[in-house]
Each structure stands twice: as C-alpha cells, then as structure tokens.
Tab-separated table of C-alpha atoms in Angstrom:
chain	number	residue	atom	x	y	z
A	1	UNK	CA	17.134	13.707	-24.689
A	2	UNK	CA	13.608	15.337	-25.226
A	3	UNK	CA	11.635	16.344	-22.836
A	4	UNK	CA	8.640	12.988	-22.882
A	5	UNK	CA	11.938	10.708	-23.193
A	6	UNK	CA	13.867	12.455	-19.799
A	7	UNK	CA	10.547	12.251	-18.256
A	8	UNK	CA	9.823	8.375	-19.305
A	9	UNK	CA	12.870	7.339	-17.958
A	10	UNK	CA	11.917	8.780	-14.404
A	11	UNK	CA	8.742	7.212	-14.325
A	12	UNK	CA	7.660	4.584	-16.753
A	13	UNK	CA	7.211	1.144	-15.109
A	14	UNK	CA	7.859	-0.482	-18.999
A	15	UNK	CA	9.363	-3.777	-17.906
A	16	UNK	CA	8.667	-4.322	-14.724
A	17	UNK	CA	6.256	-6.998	-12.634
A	18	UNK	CA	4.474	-6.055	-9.475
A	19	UNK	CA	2.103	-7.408	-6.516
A	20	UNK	CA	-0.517	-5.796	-5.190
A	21	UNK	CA	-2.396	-6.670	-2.423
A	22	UNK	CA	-6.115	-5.835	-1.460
A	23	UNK	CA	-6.580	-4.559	-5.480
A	24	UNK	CA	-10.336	-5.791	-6.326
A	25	UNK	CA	-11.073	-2.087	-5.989
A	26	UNK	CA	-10.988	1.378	-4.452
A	27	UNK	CA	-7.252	2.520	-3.359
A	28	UNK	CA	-6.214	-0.836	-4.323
A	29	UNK	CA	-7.207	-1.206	-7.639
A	30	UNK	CA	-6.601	2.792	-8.547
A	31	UNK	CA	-2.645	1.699	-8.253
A	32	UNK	CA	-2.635	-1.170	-9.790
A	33	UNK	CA	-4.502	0.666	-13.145
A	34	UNK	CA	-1.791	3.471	-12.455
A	35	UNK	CA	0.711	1.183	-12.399
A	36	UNK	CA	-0.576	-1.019	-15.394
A	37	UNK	CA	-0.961	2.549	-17.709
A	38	UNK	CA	2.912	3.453	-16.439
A	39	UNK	CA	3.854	0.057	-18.633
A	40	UNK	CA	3.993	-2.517	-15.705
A	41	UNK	CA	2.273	-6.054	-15.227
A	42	UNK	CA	0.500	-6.023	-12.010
A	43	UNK	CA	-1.009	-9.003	-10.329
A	44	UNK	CA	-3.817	-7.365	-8.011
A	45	UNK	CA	-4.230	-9.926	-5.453
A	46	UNK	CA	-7.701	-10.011	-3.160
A	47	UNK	CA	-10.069	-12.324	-2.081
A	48	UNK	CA	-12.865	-11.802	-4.487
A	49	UNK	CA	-10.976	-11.345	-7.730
A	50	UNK	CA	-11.628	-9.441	-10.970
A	51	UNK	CA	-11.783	-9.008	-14.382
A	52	UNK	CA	-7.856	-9.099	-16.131
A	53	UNK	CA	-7.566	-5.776	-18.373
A	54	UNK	CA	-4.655	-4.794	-21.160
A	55	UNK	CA	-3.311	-1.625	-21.312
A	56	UNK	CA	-1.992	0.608	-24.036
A	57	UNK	CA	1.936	0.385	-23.862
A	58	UNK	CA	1.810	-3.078	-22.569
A	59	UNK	CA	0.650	-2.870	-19.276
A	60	UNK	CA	-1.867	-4.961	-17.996
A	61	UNK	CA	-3.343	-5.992	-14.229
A	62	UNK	CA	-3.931	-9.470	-13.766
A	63	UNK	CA	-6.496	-10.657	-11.325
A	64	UNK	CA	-5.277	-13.108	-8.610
A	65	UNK	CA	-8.065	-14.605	-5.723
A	66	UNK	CA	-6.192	-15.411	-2.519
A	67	UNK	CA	-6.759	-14.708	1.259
A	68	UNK	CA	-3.751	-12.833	2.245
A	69	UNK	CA	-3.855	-13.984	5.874
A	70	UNK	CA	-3.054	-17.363	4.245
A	71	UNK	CA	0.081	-18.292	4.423
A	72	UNK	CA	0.688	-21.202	2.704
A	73	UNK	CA	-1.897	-20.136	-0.385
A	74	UNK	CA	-0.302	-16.763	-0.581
A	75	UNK	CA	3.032	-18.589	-0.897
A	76	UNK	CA	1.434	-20.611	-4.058
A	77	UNK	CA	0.559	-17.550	-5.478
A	78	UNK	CA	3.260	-15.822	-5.216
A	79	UNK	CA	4.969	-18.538	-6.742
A	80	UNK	CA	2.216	-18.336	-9.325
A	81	UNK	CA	3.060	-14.451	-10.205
A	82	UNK	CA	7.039	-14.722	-10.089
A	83	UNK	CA	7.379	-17.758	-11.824
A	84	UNK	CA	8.043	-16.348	-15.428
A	85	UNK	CA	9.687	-13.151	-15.203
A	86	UNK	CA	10.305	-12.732	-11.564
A	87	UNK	CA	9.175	-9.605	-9.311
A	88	UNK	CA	10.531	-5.871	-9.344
A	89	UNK	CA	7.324	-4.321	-7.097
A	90	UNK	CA	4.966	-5.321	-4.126
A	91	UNK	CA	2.422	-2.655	-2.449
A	92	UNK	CA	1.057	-4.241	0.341
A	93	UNK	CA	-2.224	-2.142	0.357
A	94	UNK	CA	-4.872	-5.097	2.366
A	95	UNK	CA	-6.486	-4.158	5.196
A	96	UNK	CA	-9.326	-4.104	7.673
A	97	UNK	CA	-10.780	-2.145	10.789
A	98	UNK	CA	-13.300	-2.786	12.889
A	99	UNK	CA	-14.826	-0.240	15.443
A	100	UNK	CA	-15.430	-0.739	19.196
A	101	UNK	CA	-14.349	0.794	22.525
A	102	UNK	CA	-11.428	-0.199	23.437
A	103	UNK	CA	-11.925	-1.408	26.683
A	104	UNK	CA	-14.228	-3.869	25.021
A	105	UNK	CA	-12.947	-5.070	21.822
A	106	UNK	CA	-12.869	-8.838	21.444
A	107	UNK	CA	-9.650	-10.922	21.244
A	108	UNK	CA	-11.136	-12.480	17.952
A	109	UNK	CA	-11.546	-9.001	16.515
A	110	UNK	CA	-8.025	-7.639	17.952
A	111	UNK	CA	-6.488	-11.115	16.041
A	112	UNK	CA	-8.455	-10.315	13.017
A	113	UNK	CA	-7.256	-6.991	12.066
A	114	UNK	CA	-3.440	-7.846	13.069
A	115	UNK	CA	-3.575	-11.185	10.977
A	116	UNK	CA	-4.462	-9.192	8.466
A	117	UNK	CA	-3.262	-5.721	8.592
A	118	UNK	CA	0.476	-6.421	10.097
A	119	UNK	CA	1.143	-10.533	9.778
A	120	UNK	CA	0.170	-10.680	6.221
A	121	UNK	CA	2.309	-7.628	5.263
A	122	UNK	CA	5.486	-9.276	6.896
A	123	UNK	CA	4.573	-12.496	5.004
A	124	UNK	CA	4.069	-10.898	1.638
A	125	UNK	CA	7.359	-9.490	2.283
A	126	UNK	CA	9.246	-12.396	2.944
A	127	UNK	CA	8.046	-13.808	-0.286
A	128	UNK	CA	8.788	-11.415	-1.954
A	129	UNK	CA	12.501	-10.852	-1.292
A	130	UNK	CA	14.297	-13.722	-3.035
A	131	UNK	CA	12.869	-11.871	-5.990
A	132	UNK	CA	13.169	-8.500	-5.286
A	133	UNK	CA	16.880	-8.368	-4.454
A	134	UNK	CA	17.019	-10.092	-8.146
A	135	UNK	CA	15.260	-7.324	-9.876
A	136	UNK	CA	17.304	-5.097	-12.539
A	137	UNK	CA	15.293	-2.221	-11.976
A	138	UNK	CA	16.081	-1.906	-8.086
A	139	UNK	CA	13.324	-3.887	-5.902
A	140	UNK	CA	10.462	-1.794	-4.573
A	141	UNK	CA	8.108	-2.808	-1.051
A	142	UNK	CA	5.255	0.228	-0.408
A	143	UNK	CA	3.498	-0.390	2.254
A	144	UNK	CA	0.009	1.430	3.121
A	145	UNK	CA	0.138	2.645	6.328
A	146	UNK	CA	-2.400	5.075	7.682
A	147	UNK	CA	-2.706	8.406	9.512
A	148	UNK	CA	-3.362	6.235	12.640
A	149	UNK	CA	0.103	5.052	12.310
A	150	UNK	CA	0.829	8.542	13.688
A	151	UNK	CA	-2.078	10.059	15.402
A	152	UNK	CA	-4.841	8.659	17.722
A	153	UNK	CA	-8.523	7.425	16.680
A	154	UNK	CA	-11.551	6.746	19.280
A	155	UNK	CA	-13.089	3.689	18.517
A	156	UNK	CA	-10.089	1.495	16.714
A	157	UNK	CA	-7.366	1.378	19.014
A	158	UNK	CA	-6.017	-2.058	17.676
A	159	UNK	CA	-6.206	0.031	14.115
A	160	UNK	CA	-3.900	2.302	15.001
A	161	UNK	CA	-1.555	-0.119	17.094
A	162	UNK	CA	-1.707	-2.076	13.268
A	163	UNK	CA	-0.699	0.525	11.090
A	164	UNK	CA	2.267	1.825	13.855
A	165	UNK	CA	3.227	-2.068	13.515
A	166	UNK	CA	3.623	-1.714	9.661
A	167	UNK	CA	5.459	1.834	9.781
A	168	UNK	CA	8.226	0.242	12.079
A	169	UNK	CA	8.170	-2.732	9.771
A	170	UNK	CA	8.886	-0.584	7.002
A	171	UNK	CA	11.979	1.457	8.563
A	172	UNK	CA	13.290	-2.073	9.733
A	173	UNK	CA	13.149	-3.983	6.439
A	174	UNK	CA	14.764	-0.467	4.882
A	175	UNK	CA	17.662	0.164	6.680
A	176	UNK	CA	17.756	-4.363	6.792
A	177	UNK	CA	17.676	-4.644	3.016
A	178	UNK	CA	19.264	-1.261	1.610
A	179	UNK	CA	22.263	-3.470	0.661
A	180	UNK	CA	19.935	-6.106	-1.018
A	181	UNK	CA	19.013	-4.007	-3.791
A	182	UNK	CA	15.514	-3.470	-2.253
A	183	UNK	CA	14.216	-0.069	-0.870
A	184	UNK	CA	11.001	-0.159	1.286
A	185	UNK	CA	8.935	2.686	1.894
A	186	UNK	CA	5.138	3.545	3.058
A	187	UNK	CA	2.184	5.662	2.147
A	188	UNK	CA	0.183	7.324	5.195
A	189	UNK	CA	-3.718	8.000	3.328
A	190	UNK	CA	-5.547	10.469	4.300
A	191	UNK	CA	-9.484	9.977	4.273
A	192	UNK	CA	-10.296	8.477	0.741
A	193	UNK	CA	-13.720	7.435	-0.301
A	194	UNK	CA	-13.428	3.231	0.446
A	195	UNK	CA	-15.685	1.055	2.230
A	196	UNK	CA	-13.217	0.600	5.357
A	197	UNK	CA	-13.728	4.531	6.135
A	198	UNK	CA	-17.285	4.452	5.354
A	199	UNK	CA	-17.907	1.770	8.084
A	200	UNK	CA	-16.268	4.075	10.474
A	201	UNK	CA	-17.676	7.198	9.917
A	202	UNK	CA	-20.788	8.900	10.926
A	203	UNK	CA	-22.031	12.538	9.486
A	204	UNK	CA	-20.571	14.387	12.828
A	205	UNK	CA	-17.139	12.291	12.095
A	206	UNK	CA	-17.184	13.416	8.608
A	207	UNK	CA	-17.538	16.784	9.610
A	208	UNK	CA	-14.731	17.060	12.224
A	209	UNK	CA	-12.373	15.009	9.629
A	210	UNK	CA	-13.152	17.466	6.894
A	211	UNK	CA	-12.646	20.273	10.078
A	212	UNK	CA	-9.222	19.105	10.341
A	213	UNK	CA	-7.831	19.270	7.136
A	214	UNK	CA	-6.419	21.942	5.317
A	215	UNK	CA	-7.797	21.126	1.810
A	216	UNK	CA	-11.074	20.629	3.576
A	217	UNK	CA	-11.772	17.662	1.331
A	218	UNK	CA	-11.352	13.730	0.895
A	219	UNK	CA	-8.624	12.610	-1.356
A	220	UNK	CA	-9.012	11.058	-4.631
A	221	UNK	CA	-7.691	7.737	-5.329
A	222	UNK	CA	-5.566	8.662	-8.409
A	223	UNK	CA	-3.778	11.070	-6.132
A	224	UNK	CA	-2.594	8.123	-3.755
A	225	UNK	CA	-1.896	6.033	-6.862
A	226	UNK	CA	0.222	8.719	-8.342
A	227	UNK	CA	2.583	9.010	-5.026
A	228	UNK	CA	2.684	5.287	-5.180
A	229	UNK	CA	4.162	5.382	-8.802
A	230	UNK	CA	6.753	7.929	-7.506
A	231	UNK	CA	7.781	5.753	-5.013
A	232	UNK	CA	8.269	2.702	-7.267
A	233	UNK	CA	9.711	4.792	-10.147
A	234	UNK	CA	13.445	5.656	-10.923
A	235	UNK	CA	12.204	9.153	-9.812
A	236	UNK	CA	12.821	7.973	-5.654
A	237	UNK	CA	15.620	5.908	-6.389
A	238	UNK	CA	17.477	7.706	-3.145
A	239	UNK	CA	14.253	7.550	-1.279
A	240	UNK	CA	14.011	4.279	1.204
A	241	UNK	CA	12.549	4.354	4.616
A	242	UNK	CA	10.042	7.028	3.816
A	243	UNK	CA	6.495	7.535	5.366
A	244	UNK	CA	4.906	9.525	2.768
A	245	UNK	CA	1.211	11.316	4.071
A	246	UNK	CA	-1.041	11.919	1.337
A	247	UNK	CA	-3.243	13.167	3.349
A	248	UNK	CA	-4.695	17.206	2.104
A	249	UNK	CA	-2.271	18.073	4.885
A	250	UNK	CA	-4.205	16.843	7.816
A	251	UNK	CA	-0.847	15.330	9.688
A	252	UNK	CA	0.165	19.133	9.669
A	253	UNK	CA	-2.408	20.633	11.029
A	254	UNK	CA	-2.118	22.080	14.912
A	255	UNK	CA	-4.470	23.635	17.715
C-alpha cells in the first residue's frame, strides 16, 4: 500500500455522516470544514444557521437551524439528518457561560448554562444511538469539554460544575456502550479565540492565562479540529473514554 493510501485509510472520513452541534462558527464550524475536507457529510447544527458548502472529495457541511436545548425540535432534526443514510459521528461542541460570583449567580442563569451545556449533550446523545450502534464504520460521540472540567475558574462556578457533568457523561456512556459499537470520547480546549472566552476575559485575565501556559499562546481552531478528526478516524479506533486537552499544555503546568 503507498504511503497517501496507508495514510487515507487512517483518517479519511469518505463515507461517513456526522452531527455537529454549536457549528455556525468558530471551534464549531472549524470541525465541521475539517471534517467535510476529510470526505464526510456534516450537518452543523446551531441556532442561527449558515450557508451549505461542497467540498472537494465529496464532503460537504450542511447547515441545520435548531435550538439544542429543544428537545422535541432537536429530535425532528435529527430525524431530519439520519433519515437517508443514517449517522456514523456526533460532536457535541454547544455551549454557553455566563460570569458572576458565585455566591450570587441567579437560578435562571445556573438553569441556562446546564440546559444547555450538560442536558442537551445527554439528549443529542440519546438520539443519536439507535444510529450510531448501526454505523459500519464504528459509531463516534466527541464531546467538548473544557479545562474547567478539571481545574477551577473565579467567576463561572456553574461553568465548571457543566463541563465536569459532561466529562463523567462521557466515561459513563463509554464504558455503557463499548459493546454497542459506539466509542465516546471528549476534547478539553484550551483558550481559543471564540466569543464565549472573549466575554470572560479582561486584559489582566488574558495575561495570567497566557502566564500559565507553556506555549504562551491561544490555540488555533484547526488545531482542535484536527484532534477531533483523530478521534473520529480509524486512527483511535482503541481509544474510548478519553479526555483529550488541547490545551498548549496549560493542564500540565505546576507552581
């Protein structure tokens, strides 16, 4: 086999279907145009839609408007997405913060971000099974956690109690479904250029962030998009369970 064909069949996406939630833009929409230019049809789902786009080697991303924290329209839609060829992939990449002290923070805004950040993950993942289990290529759930997952943040507590909510989802639905032909695993970003860490940091943040990190830089979104490929690919077939930080090394760094 030469060398482009051994390295196609590790991680080419040619065939397959995938979901992708919160994929209007930023982090989002950098996997799904990975994803799309690896060979696969994504559906990038979000709540103010886009413009569909074709690829070269027939992948394409088609644009799908739903609220996530929707249950019964995010069922439609999924229905809408599987409905002709099924499902092999879903990243579960929505999300929101908001920041307040903690000792203040609003039950409204505390529902908010777990409706969103933690319900609507376990929903999308629900849906997606029946299909997943079916898929030839070995069904694939990536969920976006977050650094907060592991470490602590002033000012978005319920954040961080969020994200730790959809890293034990994703070790539970692993070890759950390993035997259903579906293998679950999670990305923990680093700080990426988005409008979710923008609305949470300040220049004296920025600098303490950029302090704490080994690389001493933000990450660019191709660089998540490419570990998310990995993790869908043939490549991390005997990877399931996984929290992978892409993150310039900032989960490593000590005192």
């Amino acid at each position: 086999m030469a060398d482009q064909e051994f390295l196609n069949s590790l991680f080419s996406l040619d065939g397959r279907i995938g979901i992708i939630t919160g994929a209007s833009g930023g982090l989002g929409f950098a996997m799904a145009e990975t994803c799309a230019h690896a060979g696969a049809t994504v559906f990038a789902l979000s709540r103010s839609g886009g413009a569909d786009q074709a690829f070269s080697g027939g992948g394409s991303i088609v644009h799908k408007t739903v609220d996530v924290t929707d249950r019964i329209a995010l069922a439609a839609c999924f229905d809408e997405c599987t409905a002709l060829n099924g499902l092999d992939f879903l990243i579960n990449n929505a999300g929101i913060t908001e920041k307040a002290p903690a000792a203040t923070f609003t039950e409204e805004a505390w529902q908010r971000i777990q409706k969103c950040n933690v319900d609507a993950v376990h929903n999308c993942c629900q849906l997606a099974y029946p299909y997943l289990k079916q898929s030839p290529f070995i069904g694939r759930i990536v969920n976006v956690t977050s650094m907060a997952a592991h470490l602590g943040f002033e000012g978005v507590a319920p954040y961080c109690a969020s994200k730790a909510a959809v890293l034990g989802l994703t070790r539970g639905l692993a070890v759950e479904w390993a035997q259903d032909n579906i293998l679950v695993n999670s990305i923990a970003p680093g700080w990426f250029p988005s409008n979710m860490t923008r609305g949470v940091m300040d220049e004296d943040r920025q600098a303490k962030i950029l302090a704490r990190m080994p690389l001493h830089r933000f990450g660019n979104p191709e660089e998540l998009a490419a570990a998310a490929l990995f993790l869908l690919s043939t490549a991390a077939q005997y990877i399931n369970g996984h929290d992978l930080a892409v993150d310039g090394g900032a989960l490593a760094y000590g005192y």
